[in-house]
Amino acid sequence: MDHLPIFCQLQGRDCLLVGGGDVAERKARLLLDAGARLTVNALAFSPQFQVWAQEQMLTLVHGNFDETLLDTCWLAIAATDDDAVNQQVSAAAEARRIFCNVVDAPRQASFIMPSIIDRSPLMVAVSSGGTSPVLARLLREKLESVLPQHLGQVASYAGKLRQRVKSAFATIGERRRFWEKFFVNDRLAQSLANQDIAAVERITETLLSEPLDHRGEVVLVGAGPGDAGLLTLKGLQQIQQADVVVYDRLVSDEIMNLVRRDADRVFVGKRAGYHCVPQEEINQILLREAQRGKRVVRLKGGDPFIFGRGGEELETLCHAGIPFSVVPGITAASGCSAYSGIPLTHRDYAQSVRLVTGHLKTGGELDWENLAAEKQTLVFYMGLNQATNIQHNLVAFGMSGDMPVALVENGTAVKQRVVAGTLSQLSELAQQVESPALIIVGRVVALRDKLNWFSSH
Ligand code: SAH
């Protein structure tokens, strides 16, 4: 180990920063956040330093580096753009046995500053020992994305609850199990973030009073249309905490690779018209796993509440009193629209957009008259084998045969294909496309000629 990571208590302690430019400003911000009593010595100061000085948040000392300023200090940072001065600061600090950081020169420094993920009071620090700040930064970005913003609030709240938990649970093992349950409770975290005190208290009471081994819950997560980058941060956090992931065929391998390695994976693949596992059985799987105390993620393509039967699955859980939550996903219409360069609305061509199912329950019929109206965009999900029907009905109810249409196959994935033409060709075009595909009908489709950025086909 080249450096010992420590977290310093700087509250009210004198620190010296030498330098008054942008880099110094960043360091000053950190020292001020940590509550240091800060003196800044430089030949010139950026406007931000003047503001801080006016607000009496720090003291400015104009002029050459004055080493006597170090006498009362606990810590120093040399952040000028002059190597010689930085070295001077470092040597003067060394002589006084004061830890000194030298910006961009980790070898001259007696301490280095890590990249941090600040979820105060929770703090994660990453360092490459000065060898590769870019690598440390990339890692920091990764961690930023998987650590929820409200983790700090959860940590503070945990601090307040410690005494109660101590008296509620006799053994260390029980307390540990309580805390595990506490920290994965998404609804609690959300209520803390919303400052919903009543909900926080209610959830806390339940956590403290219910049996420790009973902690099953289901999170319905939308995986987005294909490109794994379109999974939300919250969705990622959920699939990394899951004990069991129940997923469809529409969920890409890329996304399944992000699931926690030791989670159980249950495939319940189904596509329009071809149900591998009947819906009722999926409902029962979710229920059974949650009742066994598992944290279950039901991962669905797109958004779970848009033609996803998310509602039906939750009703069963609701009935059985299993706690659940929902994380939205980017629905196929949004994904395909963006990745094929077809805006769904446009001030000149479409004031509304309608998401329509092409897969009707037996006996159902669509409101074709309204669908054929002008100035809107229609997006048909599960419409591929209904293309002929869609074409005939829209034309029969007055839509022009030259209305532009596009079929987007495997939208947002690397293998995305877009086939475009007019409404009168829809039935033919559908023959060239495979599932999953969306049918987009409307004047906005023509904008694709200009706005397509993602692929050449
Ligand atoms: N809940 C999903 C929709 C499920 S219904 C969502 O919000 O996107 C399944 C239908 O969605 C498919 O028949 C197809 O019409 C559409 N679909 C899903 N993913 C798609 C993709 N990557 N490209 C094109 N269409 C897609």
Coordinates of C-alpha atoms and ligand atoms in Angstrom, one line a residue:
M1 CA 0.0 0.0 0.0
D2 CA 1.5 3.3 -1.1
H3 CA -0.8 5.6 0.8
L4 CA -3.0 5.1 3.8
P5 CA -6.5 6.2 3.2
I6 CA -7.8 8.3 6.1
F7 CA -10.7 10.7 6.5
C8 CA -9.5 13.9 8.3
Q9 CA -11.6 15.9 10.7
L10 CA -10.9 19.5 9.6
Q11 CA -13.8 21.2 11.3
G12 CA -12.4 24.5 12.6
R13 CA -8.8 23.6 11.9
D14 CA -6.4 25.9 10.1
C15 CA -5.4 24.9 6.6
L16 CA -3.4 26.8 4.0
L17 CA -4.0 26.8 0.3
V18 CA -1.4 28.4 -2.0
G19 CA -2.8 29.5 -5.3
G20 CA -5.8 31.6 -6.5
G21 CA -6.9 30.1 -9.8
D22 CA -9.4 27.5 -11.0
V23 CA -7.6 24.5 -9.6
A24 CA -7.1 26.2 -6.3
E25 CA -10.8 27.1 -6.3
R26 CA -11.7 23.4 -6.6
K27 CA -9.5 22.5 -3.7
A28 CA -10.9 25.4 -1.6
R29 CA -14.4 24.2 -2.2
L30 CA -13.5 20.8 -0.8
L31 CA -11.8 22.2 2.3
L32 CA -14.7 24.6 2.9
D33 CA -17.1 21.7 2.6
A34 CA -15.1 19.9 5.3
G35 CA -15.4 22.9 7.6
A36 CA -11.7 23.9 7.5
R37 CA -10.6 27.4 8.6
L38 CA -9.0 28.3 5.4
T39 CA -6.2 30.8 4.5
V40 CA -5.4 31.3 0.8
N41 CA -2.1 32.8 -0.2
A42 CA -1.6 33.9 -3.9
L43 CA -0.5 36.7 -6.2
A44 CA -3.9 37.0 -7.7
F45 CA -7.4 35.5 -6.9
S46 CA -10.2 34.5 -9.2
P47 CA -13.6 36.3 -8.6
Q48 CA -14.9 33.3 -6.7
F49 CA -12.2 33.7 -4.0
Q50 CA -13.2 37.4 -3.6
V51 CA -16.8 36.4 -3.1
W52 CA -15.8 33.8 -0.4
A53 CA -13.7 36.4 1.3
Q54 CA -16.5 38.9 1.3
E55 CA -18.7 36.3 2.9
Q56 CA -16.0 35.7 5.4
M57 CA -15.7 32.0 4.5
L58 CA -11.9 32.3 4.2
T59 CA -9.0 34.7 4.5
L60 CA -7.0 35.9 1.5
V61 CA -3.3 36.8 1.8
H62 CA -2.0 38.6 -1.3
G63 CA 1.6 38.3 -2.3
N64 CA 4.4 35.7 -2.6
F65 CA 4.2 32.5 -0.6
D66 CA 4.8 33.3 3.1
E67 CA 5.9 30.1 4.8
T68 CA 5.1 31.5 8.3
L69 CA 1.4 31.0 7.3
L70 CA 2.0 27.3 7.8
D71 CA 2.9 27.7 11.4
T72 CA -0.7 27.2 12.7
C73 CA -1.8 24.8 10.0
W74 CA -2.7 21.1 10.1
L75 CA -2.8 20.7 6.3
A76 CA -1.5 22.5 3.2
I77 CA -2.3 22.4 -0.5
A78 CA 0.0 23.8 -3.2
A79 CA -2.1 24.7 -6.2
T80 CA -0.3 27.4 -8.1
D81 CA 0.7 27.0 -11.8
D82 CA 4.3 27.6 -10.8
D83 CA 6.2 24.3 -10.1
A84 CA 9.0 26.1 -8.2
V85 CA 6.5 27.8 -5.8
N86 CA 4.6 24.5 -5.3
Q87 CA 7.9 22.8 -4.5
Q88 CA 8.7 25.6 -2.0
V89 CA 5.4 25.1 -0.3
S90 CA 5.9 21.3 -0.2
A91 CA 9.4 21.7 1.3
A92 CA 8.3 24.2 3.9
A93 CA 5.4 22.0 5.0
E94 CA 7.7 18.9 5.2
A95 CA 10.0 20.8 7.5
R96 CA 7.1 21.5 9.8
R97 CA 5.7 17.9 9.5
I98 CA 2.5 19.2 8.0
F99 CA 0.8 17.1 5.4
C100 CA 0.9 18.8 2.0
N101 CA -0.8 18.0 -1.3
V102 CA 0.8 19.3 -4.5
V103 CA -1.6 19.6 -7.4
D104 CA -0.5 17.4 -10.4
A105 CA 2.7 16.3 -8.7
P106 CA 1.8 13.3 -6.5
R107 CA 5.5 12.4 -5.9
Q108 CA 6.2 15.8 -4.2
A109 CA 3.1 15.4 -2.1
S110 CA 2.9 13.9 1.4
F111 CA -0.8 13.3 0.8
I112 CA -2.9 12.9 -2.3
M113 CA -6.5 13.6 -2.7
P114 CA -8.8 10.8 -3.9
S115 CA -11.8 11.1 -6.3
I116 CA -14.8 11.1 -4.0
I117 CA -18.4 10.1 -4.2
D118 CA -20.1 12.3 -1.6
R119 CA -23.3 10.9 -0.1
S120 CA -22.5 12.6 3.3
P121 CA -22.2 11.2 5.8
L122 CA -21.4 8.3 3.6
M123 CA -18.2 9.0 1.6
V124 CA -16.5 6.8 -0.9
A125 CA -13.0 7.7 -1.9
V126 CA -11.1 6.2 -4.9
S127 CA -7.4 6.6 -5.6
S128 CA -5.0 5.2 -8.1
G129 CA -2.1 6.3 -5.9
G130 CA -1.4 9.2 -8.3
T131 CA -0.7 6.8 -11.2
S132 CA -3.8 7.4 -13.2
P133 CA -6.3 10.1 -12.2
V134 CA -8.4 9.4 -15.3
L135 CA -8.9 5.7 -14.2
A136 CA -9.8 6.9 -10.7
R137 CA -12.3 9.3 -12.2
L138 CA -13.9 6.7 -14.5
L139 CA -14.3 4.4 -11.5
R140 CA -15.8 7.2 -9.6
E141 CA -18.3 7.8 -12.3
K142 CA -19.2 4.1 -12.2
L143 CA -19.8 4.2 -8.5
E144 CA -21.7 7.5 -8.8
S145 CA -24.2 5.8 -11.0
V146 CA -24.8 2.8 -8.8
L147 CA -25.0 4.6 -5.4
P148 CA -28.4 6.3 -5.1
Q149 CA -28.4 10.0 -4.4
H150 CA -30.4 9.5 -1.2
L151 CA -27.9 7.1 0.3
G152 CA -26.6 9.9 2.5
Q153 CA -30.0 10.5 4.0
V154 CA -30.4 6.8 4.6
A155 CA -27.1 6.7 6.4
S156 CA -28.0 9.7 8.6
Y157 CA -31.3 8.1 9.4
A158 CA -29.6 4.8 10.3
G159 CA -27.4 6.8 12.7
K160 CA -30.4 8.2 14.5
L161 CA -32.0 4.7 14.7
R162 CA -29.0 2.9 16.1
Q163 CA -30.1 3.1 19.8
R164 CA -33.6 1.9 19.1
V165 CA -32.3 -1.0 17.1
K166 CA -29.9 -1.9 19.9
S167 CA -32.8 -2.2 22.4
A168 CA -35.1 -3.9 19.9
F169 CA -32.7 -6.7 19.0
A170 CA -30.7 -8.6 21.6
T171 CA -28.0 -10.2 19.5
I172 CA -25.5 -8.8 17.0
G173 CA -26.7 -11.3 14.4
E174 CA -30.3 -10.0 14.7
R175 CA -29.2 -6.4 14.4
R176 CA -27.1 -7.2 11.3
R177 CA -30.1 -8.8 9.7
F178 CA -32.3 -5.9 10.6
W179 CA -29.8 -3.5 9.0
E180 CA -29.5 -5.6 5.8
K181 CA -33.3 -5.4 5.5
F182 CA -33.2 -1.7 6.3
F183 CA -30.6 -0.7 3.7
V184 CA -32.3 -2.5 0.8
N185 CA -35.7 -1.1 1.5
D186 CA -36.3 1.1 -1.5
R187 CA -39.5 2.5 -0.3
L188 CA -37.9 3.7 2.9
A189 CA -35.1 5.4 0.9
Q190 CA -37.6 7.0 -1.4
S191 CA -39.7 8.3 1.5
L192 CA -36.6 9.7 3.2
A193 CA -35.7 11.5 -0.1
N194 CA -39.2 12.9 -0.3
Q195 CA -39.1 13.9 3.4
D196 CA -42.3 12.0 3.9
I197 CA -42.0 11.7 7.6
A198 CA -45.2 9.8 8.1
A199 CA -44.2 7.1 5.6
V200 CA -40.7 6.9 7.0
E201 CA -42.1 6.2 10.5
R202 CA -44.6 3.7 9.2
I203 CA -42.0 1.7 7.3
T204 CA -39.6 1.9 10.2
E205 CA -42.2 0.5 12.6
T206 CA -43.0 -2.3 10.2
L207 CA -39.3 -3.1 9.8
L208 CA -38.8 -3.1 13.6
S209 CA -41.8 -5.2 14.4
E210 CA -42.0 -7.8 11.5
P211 CA -40.1 -11.1 11.8
L212 CA -36.6 -10.7 10.5
D213 CA -36.6 -13.4 7.9
H214 CA -39.7 -12.1 6.3
R215 CA -38.5 -9.5 3.9
G216 CA -39.8 -10.5 0.5
E217 CA -40.7 -7.9 -2.0
V218 CA -41.1 -7.4 -5.8
V219 CA -39.8 -4.6 -7.9
L220 CA -41.1 -4.3 -11.3
V221 CA -38.4 -2.8 -13.5
G222 CA -38.5 -1.6 -17.0
A223 CA -35.4 -2.6 -18.9
G224 CA -35.9 -0.3 -21.9
P225 CA -36.1 -1.4 -25.5
G226 CA -32.7 -3.0 -26.1
D227 CA -29.6 -0.8 -25.8
A228 CA -28.4 -1.4 -22.2
G229 CA -27.4 2.2 -21.9
L230 CA -31.1 3.0 -21.8
L231 CA -31.7 1.2 -18.5
T232 CA -32.3 3.8 -15.8
L233 CA -29.9 4.2 -12.9
K234 CA -32.6 3.1 -10.5
G235 CA -33.2 0.0 -12.7
L236 CA -29.5 -0.9 -12.5
Q237 CA -29.4 -0.5 -8.8
Q238 CA -32.4 -2.7 -8.4
I239 CA -31.1 -5.5 -10.6
Q240 CA -27.9 -5.4 -8.7
Q241 CA -29.6 -6.0 -5.4
A242 CA -32.0 -8.7 -6.5
D243 CA -32.0 -12.3 -5.2
V244 CA -34.2 -13.4 -8.1
V245 CA -34.7 -11.9 -11.5
V246 CA -37.7 -13.0 -13.5
Y247 CA -37.3 -11.8 -17.1
D248 CA -38.7 -11.9 -20.6
R249 CA -37.3 -12.5 -24.0
L250 CA -37.4 -8.8 -24.8
V251 CA -34.8 -8.1 -22.2
S252 CA -31.4 -8.0 -23.9
D253 CA -28.4 -10.2 -23.0
E254 CA -26.4 -7.0 -22.4
I255 CA -28.8 -6.1 -19.6
M256 CA -28.9 -9.6 -18.2
N257 CA -25.1 -9.3 -17.9
L258 CA -25.6 -6.4 -15.4
V259 CA -27.6 -8.6 -13.0
R260 CA -25.9 -9.6 -9.8
R261 CA -23.8 -12.7 -10.5
D262 CA -25.3 -14.9 -7.8
A263 CA -28.9 -14.0 -8.4
D264 CA -31.3 -16.7 -9.6
R265 CA -32.5 -16.0 -13.1
V266 CA -36.0 -17.2 -14.1
F267 CA -36.8 -17.0 -17.8
V268 CA -40.5 -16.6 -18.5
G269 CA -40.1 -15.7 -22.2
K270 CA -43.1 -14.6 -24.0
R271 CA -43.9 -12.7 -27.1
A272 CA -47.1 -11.5 -28.6
G273 CA -49.2 -14.5 -29.6
Y274 CA -46.7 -17.0 -28.1
H275 CA -46.8 -17.3 -24.4
C276 CA -44.1 -19.6 -23.1
V277 CA -45.2 -19.3 -19.5
P278 CA -48.9 -18.4 -18.9
Q279 CA -49.4 -15.0 -17.2
E280 CA -51.0 -16.7 -14.2
E281 CA -48.0 -18.8 -13.7
I282 CA -45.7 -15.8 -13.8
N283 CA -47.9 -14.1 -11.2
Q284 CA -47.5 -17.2 -9.0
I285 CA -43.7 -17.4 -9.5
L286 CA -43.4 -13.8 -8.3
L287 CA -45.7 -14.5 -5.3
R288 CA -43.9 -17.7 -4.3
E289 CA -40.4 -16.2 -4.5
A290 CA -41.4 -13.1 -2.5
Q291 CA -43.2 -15.3 0.1
R292 CA -39.9 -17.1 0.5
G293 CA -38.4 -13.9 1.6
K294 CA -36.6 -13.1 -1.7
R295 CA -36.0 -9.7 -3.2
V296 CA -37.5 -10.3 -6.6
V297 CA -37.0 -8.1 -9.6
R298 CA -39.5 -8.6 -12.4
L299 CA -37.6 -7.3 -15.4
K300 CA -39.6 -6.4 -18.5
G301 CA -38.8 -5.0 -21.9
G302 CA -39.6 -1.3 -22.3
D303 CA -41.8 0.2 -19.7
P304 CA -43.7 -2.2 -17.4
F305 CA -46.9 -0.2 -17.5
I306 CA -47.1 0.1 -21.3
F307 CA -48.4 -3.0 -22.8
G308 CA -46.4 -4.9 -20.2
R309 CA -49.1 -6.5 -18.1
G310 CA -47.3 -4.9 -15.1
G311 CA -50.6 -4.0 -13.6
E312 CA -51.9 -7.5 -13.7
E313 CA -48.8 -8.9 -12.0
L314 CA -49.0 -6.3 -9.2
E315 CA -52.6 -7.0 -8.6
T316 CA -51.8 -10.6 -7.5
L317 CA -49.1 -9.3 -5.2
C318 CA -51.3 -6.6 -3.8
H319 CA -53.9 -9.1 -3.0
A320 CA -51.4 -11.2 -1.1
G321 CA -50.0 -8.2 0.8
I322 CA -46.5 -8.4 -0.7
P323 CA -44.8 -5.0 -0.9
F324 CA -43.9 -3.9 -4.4
S325 CA -42.6 -0.9 -6.3
V326 CA -42.2 0.1 -9.9
V327 CA -39.2 1.5 -11.8
P328 CA -40.3 2.9 -15.2
G329 CA -38.3 2.1 -18.4
I330 CA -38.0 3.7 -21.7
T331 CA -40.8 2.4 -23.8
A332 CA -40.2 1.0 -27.3
A333 CA -42.0 4.0 -28.8
S334 CA -39.5 6.5 -27.2
G335 CA -36.5 4.3 -28.0
C336 CA -37.4 3.6 -31.6
S337 CA -38.4 7.2 -32.2
A338 CA -35.0 8.5 -31.0
Y339 CA -32.9 5.9 -32.7
S340 CA -34.7 6.1 -36.0
G341 CA -34.8 9.9 -36.2
I342 CA -38.6 10.1 -36.1
P343 CA -39.8 12.6 -33.5
L344 CA -43.2 11.5 -32.2
T345 CA -44.6 15.0 -32.0
H346 CA -43.9 18.1 -34.1
R347 CA -45.4 21.5 -34.0
D348 CA -46.4 21.3 -37.7
Y349 CA -47.3 17.6 -38.1
A350 CA -48.5 16.0 -34.9
Q351 CA -49.9 17.5 -31.8
S352 CA -50.5 14.1 -30.1
V353 CA -49.2 10.6 -30.2
R354 CA -51.1 7.5 -29.6
L355 CA -49.6 4.2 -28.4
V356 CA -51.9 1.5 -29.8
T357 CA -51.9 -2.3 -29.4
G358 CA -52.2 -4.3 -32.5
H359 CA -52.8 -7.4 -30.5
L360 CA -56.4 -7.2 -29.5
K361 CA -58.2 -9.6 -27.1
T362 CA -60.6 -11.7 -29.0
G363 CA -63.7 -9.7 -30.1
G364 CA -62.0 -6.3 -29.4
E365 CA -61.9 -3.6 -32.1
L366 CA -60.0 -0.3 -32.3
D367 CA -61.6 3.1 -32.6
W368 CA -60.5 3.4 -36.2
E369 CA -62.3 6.7 -36.8
N370 CA -60.3 8.5 -34.2
L371 CA -57.1 6.7 -35.2
A372 CA -57.5 7.9 -38.8
A373 CA -57.7 11.6 -37.7
E374 CA -55.1 14.1 -38.9
K375 CA -52.2 15.7 -37.0
Q376 CA -51.3 12.8 -34.8
T377 CA -48.8 10.0 -34.7
L378 CA -49.8 6.4 -34.3
V379 CA -47.4 3.9 -32.8
F380 CA -48.6 0.3 -33.0
Y381 CA -47.1 -2.2 -30.6
M382 CA -47.4 -5.9 -31.5
G383 CA -48.9 -4.9 -34.8
L384 CA -46.7 -6.8 -37.2
N385 CA -49.2 -9.6 -38.0
Q386 CA -52.1 -7.1 -38.0
A387 CA -50.4 -4.8 -40.6
T388 CA -52.9 -5.6 -43.4
N389 CA -55.8 -5.0 -41.0
I390 CA -54.2 -1.7 -39.8
Q391 CA -53.7 -0.5 -43.4
H392 CA -57.2 -1.4 -44.6
N393 CA -58.9 0.1 -41.6
L394 CA -57.0 3.4 -41.6
V395 CA -57.6 3.9 -45.3
A396 CA -61.3 2.9 -45.0
F397 CA -61.7 5.5 -42.3
G398 CA -60.2 8.3 -44.4
M399 CA -56.4 8.3 -43.9
S400 CA -54.5 9.0 -47.1
G401 CA -52.7 6.0 -48.7
D402 CA -49.6 8.2 -49.1
M403 CA -49.3 8.8 -45.3
P404 CA -45.7 7.9 -44.4
V405 CA -45.1 4.8 -42.3
A406 CA -42.0 3.2 -40.8
L407 CA -41.5 -0.2 -39.3
V408 CA -38.7 -0.3 -36.7
E409 CA -37.3 -3.8 -36.0
N410 CA -35.2 -4.4 -32.9
G411 CA -35.2 -0.7 -32.1
T412 CA -32.2 0.8 -30.3
A413 CA -30.2 -2.4 -30.6
V414 CA -27.1 -2.6 -32.8
K415 CA -29.1 -4.8 -35.2
Q416 CA -31.9 -2.2 -35.5
R417 CA -33.6 -2.0 -39.0
V418 CA -36.0 0.6 -40.2
V419 CA -38.2 0.0 -43.3
A420 CA -40.1 3.0 -44.5
G421 CA -42.8 3.7 -47.1
T422 CA -46.4 4.7 -47.3
L423 CA -49.6 3.4 -45.7
S424 CA -50.7 1.8 -48.9
Q425 CA -47.5 -0.3 -48.8
L426 CA -47.8 -1.3 -45.1
S427 CA -48.9 -4.8 -45.6
E428 CA -46.0 -5.5 -48.0
L429 CA -43.4 -3.8 -45.8
A430 CA -44.5 -5.9 -42.8
Q431 CA -43.4 -9.0 -44.7
Q432 CA -39.8 -7.7 -44.7
V433 CA -39.7 -7.2 -40.9
E434 CA -39.4 -9.5 -37.9
S435 CA -40.6 -9.2 -34.3
P436 CA -40.1 -7.2 -32.1
A437 CA -41.1 -4.3 -34.3
L438 CA -43.1 -1.1 -34.0
I439 CA -45.2 0.5 -36.7
I440 CA -45.1 4.3 -36.8
V441 CA -47.7 6.0 -38.9
G442 CA -47.8 9.8 -39.4
R443 CA -46.3 12.8 -41.2
V444 CA -43.4 12.9 -38.7
V445 CA -42.0 9.7 -40.3
A446 CA -40.7 11.9 -43.2
L447 CA -38.4 13.8 -40.9
R448 CA -36.3 10.7 -40.7
D449 CA -34.6 11.6 -44.0
K450 CA -33.0 14.5 -42.1
L451 CA -32.8 13.3 -38.6
N452 CA -31.6 9.7 -38.8
W453 CA -28.3 9.5 -37.0
F454 CA -28.1 6.0 -35.7
S455 CA -27.8 3.6 -38.6
S456 CA -27.8 3.5 -42.4
H457 CA -30.6 1.0 -42.6
Ligands
SAH1 N1 -43.6 -2.9 -22.3 C1 -43.0 -2.8 -23.6 C2 -43.9 -3.3 -24.7 C3 -44.2 -4.8 -24.6 S1 -45.3 -5.3 -25.9 C4 -42.5 -1.4 -23.9 O1 -42.9 -0.5 -23.1 O2 -41.8 -1.2 -24.9 C5 -44.2 -6.0 -27.0 C6 -44.1 -5.1 -28.3 O3 -43.3 -4.0 -28.0 C7 -43.5 -5.8 -29.4 O4 -44.4 -6.6 -30.2 C8 -43.0 -4.6 -30.3 O5 -44.1 -4.1 -31.0 C9 -42.7 -3.6 -29.2 N2 -41.2 -3.6 -28.9 C10 -40.6 -3.9 -27.8 N3 -39.3 -3.8 -27.9 C11 -39.0 -3.3 -29.2 C12 -37.9 -2.9 -29.9 N4 -36.7 -3.0 -29.4 N5 -38.0 -2.5 -31.2 C13 -39.2 -2.5 -31.7 N6 -40.4 -2.8 -31.1 C14 -40.3 -3.2 -29.8

